Coordinates of C-alpha atoms and ligand atoms in Angstrom, one line a residue:
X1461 CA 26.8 -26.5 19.8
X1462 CA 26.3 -22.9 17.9
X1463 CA 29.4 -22.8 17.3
X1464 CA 30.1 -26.7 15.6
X1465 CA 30.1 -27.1 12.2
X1466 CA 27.4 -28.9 10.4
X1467 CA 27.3 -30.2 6.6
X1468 CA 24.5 -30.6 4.1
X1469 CA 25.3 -33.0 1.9
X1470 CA 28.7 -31.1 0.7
X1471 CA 28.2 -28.4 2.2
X1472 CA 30.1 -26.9 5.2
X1473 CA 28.5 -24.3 7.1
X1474 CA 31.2 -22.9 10.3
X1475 CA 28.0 -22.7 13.0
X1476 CA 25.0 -23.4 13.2
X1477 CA 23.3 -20.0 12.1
X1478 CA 22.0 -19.0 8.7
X1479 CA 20.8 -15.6 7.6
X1480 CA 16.9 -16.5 6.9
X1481 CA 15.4 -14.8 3.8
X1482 CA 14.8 -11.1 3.4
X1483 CA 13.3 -9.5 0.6
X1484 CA 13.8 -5.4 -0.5
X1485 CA 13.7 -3.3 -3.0
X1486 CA 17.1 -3.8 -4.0
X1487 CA 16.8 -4.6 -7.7
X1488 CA 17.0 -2.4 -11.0
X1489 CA 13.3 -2.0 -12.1
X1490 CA 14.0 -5.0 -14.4
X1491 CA 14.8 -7.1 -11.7
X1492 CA 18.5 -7.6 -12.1
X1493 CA 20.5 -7.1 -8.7
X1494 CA 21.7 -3.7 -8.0
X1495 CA 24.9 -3.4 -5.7
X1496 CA 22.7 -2.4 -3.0
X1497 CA 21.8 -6.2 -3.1
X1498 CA 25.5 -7.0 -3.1
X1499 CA 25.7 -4.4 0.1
X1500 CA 22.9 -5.6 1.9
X1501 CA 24.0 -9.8 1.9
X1502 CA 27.4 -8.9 2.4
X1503 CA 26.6 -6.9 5.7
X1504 CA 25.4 -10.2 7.3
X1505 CA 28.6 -12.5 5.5
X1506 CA 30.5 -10.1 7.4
X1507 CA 29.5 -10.7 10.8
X1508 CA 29.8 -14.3 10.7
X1509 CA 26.6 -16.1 9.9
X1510 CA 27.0 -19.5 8.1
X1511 CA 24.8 -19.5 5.6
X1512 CA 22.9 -17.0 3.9
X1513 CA 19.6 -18.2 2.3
X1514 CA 18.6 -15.3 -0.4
X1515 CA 15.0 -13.4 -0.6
X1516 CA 12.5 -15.4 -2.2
X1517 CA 13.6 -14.2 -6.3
X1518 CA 11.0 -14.6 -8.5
X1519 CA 11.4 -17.4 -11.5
X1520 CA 8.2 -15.7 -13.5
X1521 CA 9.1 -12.9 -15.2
X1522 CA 5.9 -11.2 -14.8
X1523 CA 5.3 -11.8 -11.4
X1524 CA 7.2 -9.1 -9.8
X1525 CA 6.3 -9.2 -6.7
X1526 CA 7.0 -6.6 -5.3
X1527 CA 8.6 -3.9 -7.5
X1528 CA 12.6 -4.1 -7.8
X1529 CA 12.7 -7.3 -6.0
X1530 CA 15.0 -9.7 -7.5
X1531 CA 14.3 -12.4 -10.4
X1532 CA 15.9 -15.5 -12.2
X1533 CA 13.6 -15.6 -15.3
X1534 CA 15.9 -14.7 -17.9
X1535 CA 19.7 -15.9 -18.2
X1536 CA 20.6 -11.7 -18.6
X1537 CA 19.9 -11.7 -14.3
X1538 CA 22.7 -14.9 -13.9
X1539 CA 25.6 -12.2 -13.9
X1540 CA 25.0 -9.4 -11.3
X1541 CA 24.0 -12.0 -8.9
X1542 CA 26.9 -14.0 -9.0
X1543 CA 29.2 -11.2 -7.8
X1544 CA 26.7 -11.0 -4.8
X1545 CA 27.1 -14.6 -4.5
X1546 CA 31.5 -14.4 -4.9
X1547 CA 30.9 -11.2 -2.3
X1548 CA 29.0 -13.3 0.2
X1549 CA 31.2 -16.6 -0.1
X1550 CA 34.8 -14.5 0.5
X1551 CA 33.6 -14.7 3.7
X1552 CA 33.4 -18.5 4.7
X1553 CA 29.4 -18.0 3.9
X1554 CA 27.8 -20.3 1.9
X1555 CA 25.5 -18.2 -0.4
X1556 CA 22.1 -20.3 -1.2
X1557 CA 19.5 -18.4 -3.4
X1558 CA 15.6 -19.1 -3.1
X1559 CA 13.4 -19.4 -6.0
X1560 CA 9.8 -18.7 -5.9
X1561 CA 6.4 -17.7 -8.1
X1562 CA 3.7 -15.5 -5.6
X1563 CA 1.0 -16.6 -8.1
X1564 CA -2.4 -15.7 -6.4
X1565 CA -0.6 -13.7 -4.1
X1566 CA 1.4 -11.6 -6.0
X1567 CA 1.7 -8.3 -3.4
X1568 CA 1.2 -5.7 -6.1
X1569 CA 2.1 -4.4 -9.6
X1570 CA 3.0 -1.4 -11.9
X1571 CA 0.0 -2.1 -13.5
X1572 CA -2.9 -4.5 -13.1
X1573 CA -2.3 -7.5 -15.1
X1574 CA -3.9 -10.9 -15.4
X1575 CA -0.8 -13.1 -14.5
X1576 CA -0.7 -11.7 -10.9
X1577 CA -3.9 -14.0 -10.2
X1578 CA -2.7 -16.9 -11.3
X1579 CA -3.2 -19.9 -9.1
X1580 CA -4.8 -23.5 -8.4
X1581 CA -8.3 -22.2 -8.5
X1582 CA -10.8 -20.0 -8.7
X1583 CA -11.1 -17.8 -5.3
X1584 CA -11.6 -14.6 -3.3
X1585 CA -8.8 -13.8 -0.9
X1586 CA -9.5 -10.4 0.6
X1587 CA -5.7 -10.5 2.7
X1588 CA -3.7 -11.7 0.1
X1589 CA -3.2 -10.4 -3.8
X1590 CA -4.2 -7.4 -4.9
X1591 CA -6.4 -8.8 -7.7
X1592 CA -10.0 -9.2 -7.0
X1593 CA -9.9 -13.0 -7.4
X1594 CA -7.3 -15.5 -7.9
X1595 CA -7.7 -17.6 -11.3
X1596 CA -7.2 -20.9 -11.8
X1597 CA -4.2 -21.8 -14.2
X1598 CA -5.0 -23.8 -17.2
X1599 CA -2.6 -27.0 -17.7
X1600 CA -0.5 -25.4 -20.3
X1601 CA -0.2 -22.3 -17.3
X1602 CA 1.2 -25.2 -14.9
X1603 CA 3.5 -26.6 -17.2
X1604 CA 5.4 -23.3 -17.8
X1605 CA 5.4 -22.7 -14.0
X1606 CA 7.1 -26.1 -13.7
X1607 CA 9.6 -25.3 -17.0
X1608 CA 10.2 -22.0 -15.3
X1609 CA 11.4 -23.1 -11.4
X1610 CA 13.3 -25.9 -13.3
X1611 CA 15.6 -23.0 -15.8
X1612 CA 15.5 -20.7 -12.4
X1613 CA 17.2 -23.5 -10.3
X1614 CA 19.6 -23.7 -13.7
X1615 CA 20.9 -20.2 -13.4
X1616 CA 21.3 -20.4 -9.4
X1617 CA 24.2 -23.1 -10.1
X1618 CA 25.0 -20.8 -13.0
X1619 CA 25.3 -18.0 -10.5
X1620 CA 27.9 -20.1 -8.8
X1621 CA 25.6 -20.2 -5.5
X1622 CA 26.2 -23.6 -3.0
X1623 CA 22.9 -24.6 -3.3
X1624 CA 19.2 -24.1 -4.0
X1625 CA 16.0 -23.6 -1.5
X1626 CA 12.6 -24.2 -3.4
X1627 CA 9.9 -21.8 -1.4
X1628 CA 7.0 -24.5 -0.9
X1629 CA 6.2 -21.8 2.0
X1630 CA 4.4 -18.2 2.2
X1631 CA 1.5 -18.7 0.4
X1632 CA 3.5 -19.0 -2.9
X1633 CA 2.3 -21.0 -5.5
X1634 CA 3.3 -23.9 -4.9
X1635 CA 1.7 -23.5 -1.2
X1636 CA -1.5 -22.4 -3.0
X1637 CA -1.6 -26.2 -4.8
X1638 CA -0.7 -28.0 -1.5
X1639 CA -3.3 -26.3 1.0
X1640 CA -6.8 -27.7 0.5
X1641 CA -8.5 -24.8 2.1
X1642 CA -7.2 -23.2 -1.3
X1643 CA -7.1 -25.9 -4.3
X1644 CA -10.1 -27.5 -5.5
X1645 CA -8.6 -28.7 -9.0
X1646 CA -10.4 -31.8 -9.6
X1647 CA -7.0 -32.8 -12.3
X1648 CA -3.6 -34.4 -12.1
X1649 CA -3.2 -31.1 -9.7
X1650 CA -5.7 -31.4 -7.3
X1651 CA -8.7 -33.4 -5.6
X1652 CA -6.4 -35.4 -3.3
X1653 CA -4.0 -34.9 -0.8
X1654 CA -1.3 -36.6 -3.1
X1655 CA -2.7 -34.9 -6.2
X1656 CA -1.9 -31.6 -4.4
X1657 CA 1.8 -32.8 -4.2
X1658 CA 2.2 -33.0 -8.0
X1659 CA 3.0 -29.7 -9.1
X1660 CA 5.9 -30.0 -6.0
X1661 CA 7.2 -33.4 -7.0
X1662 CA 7.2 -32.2 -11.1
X1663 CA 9.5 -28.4 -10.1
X1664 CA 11.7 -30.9 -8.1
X1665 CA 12.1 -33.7 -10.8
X1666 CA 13.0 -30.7 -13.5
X1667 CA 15.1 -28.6 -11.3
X1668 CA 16.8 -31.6 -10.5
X1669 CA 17.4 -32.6 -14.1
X1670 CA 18.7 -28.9 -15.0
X1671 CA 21.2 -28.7 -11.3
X1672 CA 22.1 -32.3 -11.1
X1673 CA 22.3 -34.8 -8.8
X1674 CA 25.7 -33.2 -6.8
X1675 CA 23.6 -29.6 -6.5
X1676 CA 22.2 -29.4 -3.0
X1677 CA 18.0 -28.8 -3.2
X1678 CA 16.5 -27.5 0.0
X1679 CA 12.6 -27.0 0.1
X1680 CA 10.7 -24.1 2.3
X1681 CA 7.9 -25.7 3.6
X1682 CA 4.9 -24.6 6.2
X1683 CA 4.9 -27.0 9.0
X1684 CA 1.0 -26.5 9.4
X1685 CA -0.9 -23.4 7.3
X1686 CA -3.1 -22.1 10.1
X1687 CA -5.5 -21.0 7.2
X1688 CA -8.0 -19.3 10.1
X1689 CA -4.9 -16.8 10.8
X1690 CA -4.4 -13.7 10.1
X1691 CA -8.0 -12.5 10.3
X1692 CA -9.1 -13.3 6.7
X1693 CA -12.4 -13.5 4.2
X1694 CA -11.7 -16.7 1.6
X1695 CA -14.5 -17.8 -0.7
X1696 CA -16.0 -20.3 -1.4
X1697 CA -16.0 -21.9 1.7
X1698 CA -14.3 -25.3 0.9
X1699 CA -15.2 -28.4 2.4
X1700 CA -14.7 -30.5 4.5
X1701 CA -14.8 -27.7 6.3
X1702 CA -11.4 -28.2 8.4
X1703 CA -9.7 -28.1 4.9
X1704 CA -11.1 -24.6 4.5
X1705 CA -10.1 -23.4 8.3
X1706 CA -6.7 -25.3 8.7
X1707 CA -5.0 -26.0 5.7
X1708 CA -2.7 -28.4 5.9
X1709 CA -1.7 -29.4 9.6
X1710 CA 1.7 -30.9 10.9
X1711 CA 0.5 -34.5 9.9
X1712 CA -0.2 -34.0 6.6
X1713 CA 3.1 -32.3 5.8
X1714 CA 4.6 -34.6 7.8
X1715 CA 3.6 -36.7 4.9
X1716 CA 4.6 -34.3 2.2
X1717 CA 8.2 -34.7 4.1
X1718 CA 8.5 -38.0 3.3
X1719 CA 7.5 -37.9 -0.1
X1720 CA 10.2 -34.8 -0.6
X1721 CA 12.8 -37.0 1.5
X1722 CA 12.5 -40.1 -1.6
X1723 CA 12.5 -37.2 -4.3
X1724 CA 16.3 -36.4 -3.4
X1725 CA 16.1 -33.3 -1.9
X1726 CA 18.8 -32.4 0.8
X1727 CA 17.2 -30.1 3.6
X1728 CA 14.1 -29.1 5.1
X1729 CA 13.8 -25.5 5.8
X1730 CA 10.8 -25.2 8.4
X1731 CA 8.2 -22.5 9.1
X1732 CA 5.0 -21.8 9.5
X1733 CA 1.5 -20.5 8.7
X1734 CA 0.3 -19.3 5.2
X1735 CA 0.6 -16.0 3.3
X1736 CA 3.2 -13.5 3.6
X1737 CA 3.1 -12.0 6.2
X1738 CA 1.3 -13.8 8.9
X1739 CA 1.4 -14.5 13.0
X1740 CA 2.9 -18.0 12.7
X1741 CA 5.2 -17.0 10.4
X1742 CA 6.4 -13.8 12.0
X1743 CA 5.7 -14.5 15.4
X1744 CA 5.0 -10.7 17.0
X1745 CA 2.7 -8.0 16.8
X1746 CA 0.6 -6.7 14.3
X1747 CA 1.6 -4.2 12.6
X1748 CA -1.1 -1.7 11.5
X1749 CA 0.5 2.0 10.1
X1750 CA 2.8 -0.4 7.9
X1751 CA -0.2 -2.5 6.7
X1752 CA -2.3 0.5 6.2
X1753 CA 0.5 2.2 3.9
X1754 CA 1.4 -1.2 2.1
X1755 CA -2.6 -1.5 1.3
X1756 CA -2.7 2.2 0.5
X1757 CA -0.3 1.5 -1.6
X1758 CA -1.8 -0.3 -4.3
X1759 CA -5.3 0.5 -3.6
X1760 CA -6.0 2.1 -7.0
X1761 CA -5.2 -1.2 -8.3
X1762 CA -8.2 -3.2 -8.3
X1763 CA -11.9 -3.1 -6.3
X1764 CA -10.7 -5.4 -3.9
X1765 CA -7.2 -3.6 -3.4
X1766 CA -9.2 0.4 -2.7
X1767 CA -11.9 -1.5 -0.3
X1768 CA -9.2 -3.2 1.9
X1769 CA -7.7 -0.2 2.4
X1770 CA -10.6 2.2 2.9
X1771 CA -11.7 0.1 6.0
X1772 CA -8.2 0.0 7.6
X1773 CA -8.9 4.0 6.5
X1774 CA -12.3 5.0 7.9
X1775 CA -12.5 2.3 10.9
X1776 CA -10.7 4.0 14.3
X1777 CA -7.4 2.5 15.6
X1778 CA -9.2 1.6 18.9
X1779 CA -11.5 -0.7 17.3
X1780 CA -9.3 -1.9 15.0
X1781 CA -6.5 -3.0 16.7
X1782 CA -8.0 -5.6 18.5
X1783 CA -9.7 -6.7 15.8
X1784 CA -6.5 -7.2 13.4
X1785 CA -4.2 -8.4 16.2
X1786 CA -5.9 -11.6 16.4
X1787 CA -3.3 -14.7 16.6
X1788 CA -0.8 -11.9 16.4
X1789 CA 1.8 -12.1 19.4
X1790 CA 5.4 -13.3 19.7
X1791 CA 6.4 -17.5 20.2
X1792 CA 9.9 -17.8 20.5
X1793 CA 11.6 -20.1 18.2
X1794 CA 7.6 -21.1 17.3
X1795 CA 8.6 -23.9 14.9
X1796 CA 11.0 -26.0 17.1
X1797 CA 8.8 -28.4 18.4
X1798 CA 7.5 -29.0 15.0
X1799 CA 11.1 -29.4 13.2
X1800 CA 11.8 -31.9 15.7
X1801 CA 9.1 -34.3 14.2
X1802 CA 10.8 -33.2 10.5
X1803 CA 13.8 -34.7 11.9
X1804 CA 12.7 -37.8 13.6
X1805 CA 10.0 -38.6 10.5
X1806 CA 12.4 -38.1 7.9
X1807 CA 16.3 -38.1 8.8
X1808 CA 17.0 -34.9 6.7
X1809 CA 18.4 -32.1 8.1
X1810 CA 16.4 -29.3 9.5
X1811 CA 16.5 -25.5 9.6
X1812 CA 14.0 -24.5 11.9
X1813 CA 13.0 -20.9 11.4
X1814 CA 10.7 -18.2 13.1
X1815 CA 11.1 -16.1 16.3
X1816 CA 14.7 -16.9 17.6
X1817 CA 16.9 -14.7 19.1
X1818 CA 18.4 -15.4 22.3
X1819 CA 21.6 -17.9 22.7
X1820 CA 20.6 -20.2 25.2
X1821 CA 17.4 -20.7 23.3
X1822 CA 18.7 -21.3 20.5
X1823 CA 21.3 -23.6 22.2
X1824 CA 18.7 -25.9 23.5
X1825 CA 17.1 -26.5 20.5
X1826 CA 19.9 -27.8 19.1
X1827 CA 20.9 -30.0 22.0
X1828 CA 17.7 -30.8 22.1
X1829 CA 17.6 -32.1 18.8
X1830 CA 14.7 -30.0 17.7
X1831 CA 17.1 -28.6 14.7
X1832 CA 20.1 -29.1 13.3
X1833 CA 20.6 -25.5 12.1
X1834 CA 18.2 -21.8 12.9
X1835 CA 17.7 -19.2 10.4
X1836 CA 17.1 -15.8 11.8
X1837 CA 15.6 -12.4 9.5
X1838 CA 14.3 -9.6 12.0
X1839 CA 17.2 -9.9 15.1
X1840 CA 19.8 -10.3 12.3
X1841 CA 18.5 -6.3 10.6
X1842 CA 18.1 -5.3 14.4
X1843 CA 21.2 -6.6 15.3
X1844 CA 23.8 -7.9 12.9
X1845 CA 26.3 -8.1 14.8
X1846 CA 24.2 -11.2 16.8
X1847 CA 26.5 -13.5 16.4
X1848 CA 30.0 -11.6 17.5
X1849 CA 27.4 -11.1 20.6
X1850 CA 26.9 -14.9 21.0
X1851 CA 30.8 -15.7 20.4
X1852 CA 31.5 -13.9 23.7
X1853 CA 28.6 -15.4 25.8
X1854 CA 25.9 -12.4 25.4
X1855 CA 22.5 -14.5 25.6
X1856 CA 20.3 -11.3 24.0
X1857 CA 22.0 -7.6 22.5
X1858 CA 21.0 -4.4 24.4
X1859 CA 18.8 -3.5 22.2
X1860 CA 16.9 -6.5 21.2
X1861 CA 14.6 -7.0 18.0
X1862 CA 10.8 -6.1 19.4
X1863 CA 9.4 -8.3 16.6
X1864 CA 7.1 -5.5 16.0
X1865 CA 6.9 -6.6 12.4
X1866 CA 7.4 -3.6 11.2
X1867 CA 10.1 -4.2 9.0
X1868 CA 8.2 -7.0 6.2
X1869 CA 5.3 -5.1 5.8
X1870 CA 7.6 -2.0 5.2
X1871 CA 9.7 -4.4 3.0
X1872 CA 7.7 -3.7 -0.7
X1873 CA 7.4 0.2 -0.2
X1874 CA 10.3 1.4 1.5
X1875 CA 14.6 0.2 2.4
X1876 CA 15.1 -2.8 4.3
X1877 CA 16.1 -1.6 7.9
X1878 CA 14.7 -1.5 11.4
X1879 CA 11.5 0.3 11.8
X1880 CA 10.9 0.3 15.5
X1881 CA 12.0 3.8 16.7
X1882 CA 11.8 2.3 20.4
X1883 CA 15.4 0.8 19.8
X1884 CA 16.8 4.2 18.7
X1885 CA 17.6 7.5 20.4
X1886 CA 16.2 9.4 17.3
X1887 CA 14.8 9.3 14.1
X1888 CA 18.1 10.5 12.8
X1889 CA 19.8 7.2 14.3
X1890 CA 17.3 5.3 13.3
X1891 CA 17.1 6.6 9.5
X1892 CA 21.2 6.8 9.3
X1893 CA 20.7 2.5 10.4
X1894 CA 18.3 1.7 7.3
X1895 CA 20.5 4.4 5.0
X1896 CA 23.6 2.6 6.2
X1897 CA 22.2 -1.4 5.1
X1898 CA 22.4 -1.3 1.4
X1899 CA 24.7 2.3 1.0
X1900 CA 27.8 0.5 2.8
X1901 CA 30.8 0.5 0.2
X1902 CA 32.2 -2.1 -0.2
X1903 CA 35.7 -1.1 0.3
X1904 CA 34.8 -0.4 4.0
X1905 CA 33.9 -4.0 4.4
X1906 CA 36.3 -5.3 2.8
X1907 CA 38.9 -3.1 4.8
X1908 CA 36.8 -4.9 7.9
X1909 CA 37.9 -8.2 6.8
X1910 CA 41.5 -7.4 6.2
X1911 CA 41.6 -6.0 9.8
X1912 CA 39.8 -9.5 11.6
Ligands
FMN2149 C1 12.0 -7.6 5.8 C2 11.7 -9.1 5.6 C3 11.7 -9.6 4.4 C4 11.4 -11.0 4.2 N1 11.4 -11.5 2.9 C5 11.2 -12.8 2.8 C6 11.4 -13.4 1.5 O1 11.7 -12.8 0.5 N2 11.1 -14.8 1.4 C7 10.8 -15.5 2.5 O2 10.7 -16.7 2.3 N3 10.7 -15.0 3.7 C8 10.9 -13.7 3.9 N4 10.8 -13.2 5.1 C9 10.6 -14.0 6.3 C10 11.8 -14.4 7.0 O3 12.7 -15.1 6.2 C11 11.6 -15.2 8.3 O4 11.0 -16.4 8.0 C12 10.6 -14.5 9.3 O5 10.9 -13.1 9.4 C13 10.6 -15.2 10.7 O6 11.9 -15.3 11.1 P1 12.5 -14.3 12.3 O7 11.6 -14.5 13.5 O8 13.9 -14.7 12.5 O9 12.4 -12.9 11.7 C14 11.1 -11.8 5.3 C15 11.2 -11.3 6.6 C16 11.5 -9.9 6.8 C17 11.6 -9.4 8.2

């Protein structure tokens, strides 16, 4: 079944695999696309996945989250992604691009600024942001959030893309106004479980407006936030309490499903967890060196920022490995199960995501009717060649991904690549690898092509 087609409202995709969304440092400091963005998507067009579903690019133009990561908040950044976009499709891949605003959890910053802790409400968050405390947006703040998804999701059509994914996931801000362990707005925004919809429902009703009714709108959305995981410090303590130590479960977004299903949109894109990163969300281990250097990082940032990483500093590894490894450990394919009951509640198509990598897994979830498509991130960097392997029956490569989660919490300080030395005979080998991912010319691809 890997290999059928499948076909979102009019879109054909040849299999059932999409490239899931990875994030780098492959922007100009503005935030306009560099080639090495162009390199990096193309590498995976290449080697026959269906789909590619872009990083998450920011619609705020502030918010850059992190530094040279891609954005959509001015028509000037339309242009240099729409020969990424023409690069990606030559290759029977359809090319969708995924808006997003980290609000409140905006990784870091050239400088500390106020917009970076924008969010639904007034909190402490000591694992996500580096400002001290998120800050609850003002009506007027809202509003131009909603105004800016809606011109974003303009310019993707502009770019010539085949569709649109709306990040309701991560810990973005539009995650920040569903969860209840996170927004206590007592406005149109807040106070109720459908009130927490609103800012949702009013990005799709305006990006809908700007795309039109023909553009295919997919949303990102957690299956169940986990809000007790990672190991974490939020304050206040919200109540009822459950709201504060779950979040949202599979019920309630079950809900939310529904609601998105009678707004129009086309696709469900399912995950899980809250806050990038986390252990539903990137099923494996923790990864401590890459989390120490990321908080090093931007320590001198704020108060909040230097203590985080002074205690990953001073406190010894053996003590705090344990400690930080907490929920950490790899599910495969962790969402399935959940992305069935997307399926059954709402009849929309599904892209399960999170922790597949081996063929006959993914196989039966498909059969199975937990998913009508899987997107993939870390096996596709360890191998991208994964699904060549599957064509000719290979259930896992050699040299499988570890999910050592290395990789996204290198992602806002160093070249996207495959961090785990384990899979490489050297540090040579594995350095040429990352050097390799956004460096390859294009004219050896294309020369790739020509030859298959
Ligand atoms: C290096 C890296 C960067 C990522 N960047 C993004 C991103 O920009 N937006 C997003 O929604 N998810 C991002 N993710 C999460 C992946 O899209 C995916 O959901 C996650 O890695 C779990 O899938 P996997 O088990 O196939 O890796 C990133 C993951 C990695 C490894």
């Amino acid at each position: 079944m890997i290999f059928e087609p499948f076909t979102i409202r009019n879109l054909n995709f040849k299999n059932r695999i999409v490239r899931s969304s990875i994030g780098g440092r492959t922007s100009f400091y503005d935030g306009t696309v560099s080639t090495a963005f162009k390199n990096f998507e193309k590498k995976f067009a290449a080697n026959d996945v269906a789909g590619i579903i872009s990083a998450t690019i920011s619609v705020n133009d502030k918010r850059t989250s992190p530094m040279e990561y891609p954005k959509l908040s001015h028509d000037r950044f339309v242009k240099p992604l729409s020969e990424a976009v023409k690069a990606v499709q030559s290759y029977d891949c359809r090319y969708i691009i995924q808006i997003g605003d980290t609000g409140g959890h905006t990784h870091t910053s050239l400088f500390r600024q106020p917009e970076d802790a924008k969010s639904c409400s007034t909190m402490f968050d000591f694992a996500y942001g580096y400002q001290n405390r998120m800050i609850k947006m003002t009506t007027e703040e809202i509003e131009e959030t909603v105004l800016n998804f809606a011109e974003a999701g303009r310019r993707v059509r502009e770019t010539g893309a085949d569709g649109l994914e709306i990040t309701a996931s991560k810990g973005y801000i539009i995650h920040q106004f569903l969860n209840p362990g996170i927004n206590s707005r007592k406005d149109k925004y807040g106070g109720s479980f459908d009130k927490r919809f609103q800012l949702l429902e009013e990005i799709i009703r305006a990006t809908r407006k700007k795309t039109g009714n023909d553009f295919p709108i997919g949303i990102r959305l957690s299956s169940s936030d986990y809000n007790y995981l990672p190991l974490n410090l939020r304050l206040p303590v919200r109540f009822p309490l459950k709201n504060w130590y779950f979040g949202n479960t599979v019920n309630d977004y079950l809900i939310y499903a529904k609601k998105l299903k009678e707004l129009g949109i086309d696709y469900l894109h399912i995950d899980m967890g809250y806050g990038f990163i986390n252990p539903k969300g990137n099923p494996g281990k923790f990864p401590l060196h890459e989390m120490k250097m990321f908080y090093n990082s931007n320590r001198h940032l704020t108060a909040k920022a230097w203590i985080r990483a002074s205690l990953l500093n001073v406190i010894p590894e053996f003590i705090l490995n344990p400690i930080m490894n907490t929920g950490w450990k790899y599910i495969q394919g962790i969402s399935a199960d959940y992305s069935k009951l997307f399926k059954e509640e709402t009849g929309l198509p599904v892209i399960a995501n999170g922790g597949f990598q081996e063929l006959n897994f993914i196989e039966q979830t498909l059969q199975s009717g937990k998913a009508d498509m899987v997107a993939m991130a870390r096996p596709l960097l360890a191998n991208v060649n994964l699904i060549k392997l599957f064509r000719k029956g290979i259930n896992i490569p050699d040299k499988p991904c570890t999910h050592c989660n290395k990789c996204p919490a290198r992602t806002p300080l160093s070249p996207l690549g495959c961090y785990d030395i384990s899979r490489f005979n050297s540090q040579d080998e594995m350095e040429a690898q990352i050097m390799e991912w956004s460096a390859l010319p294009d004219e050896r691809l294309d020369s790739e092509k020509e030859k298959s």
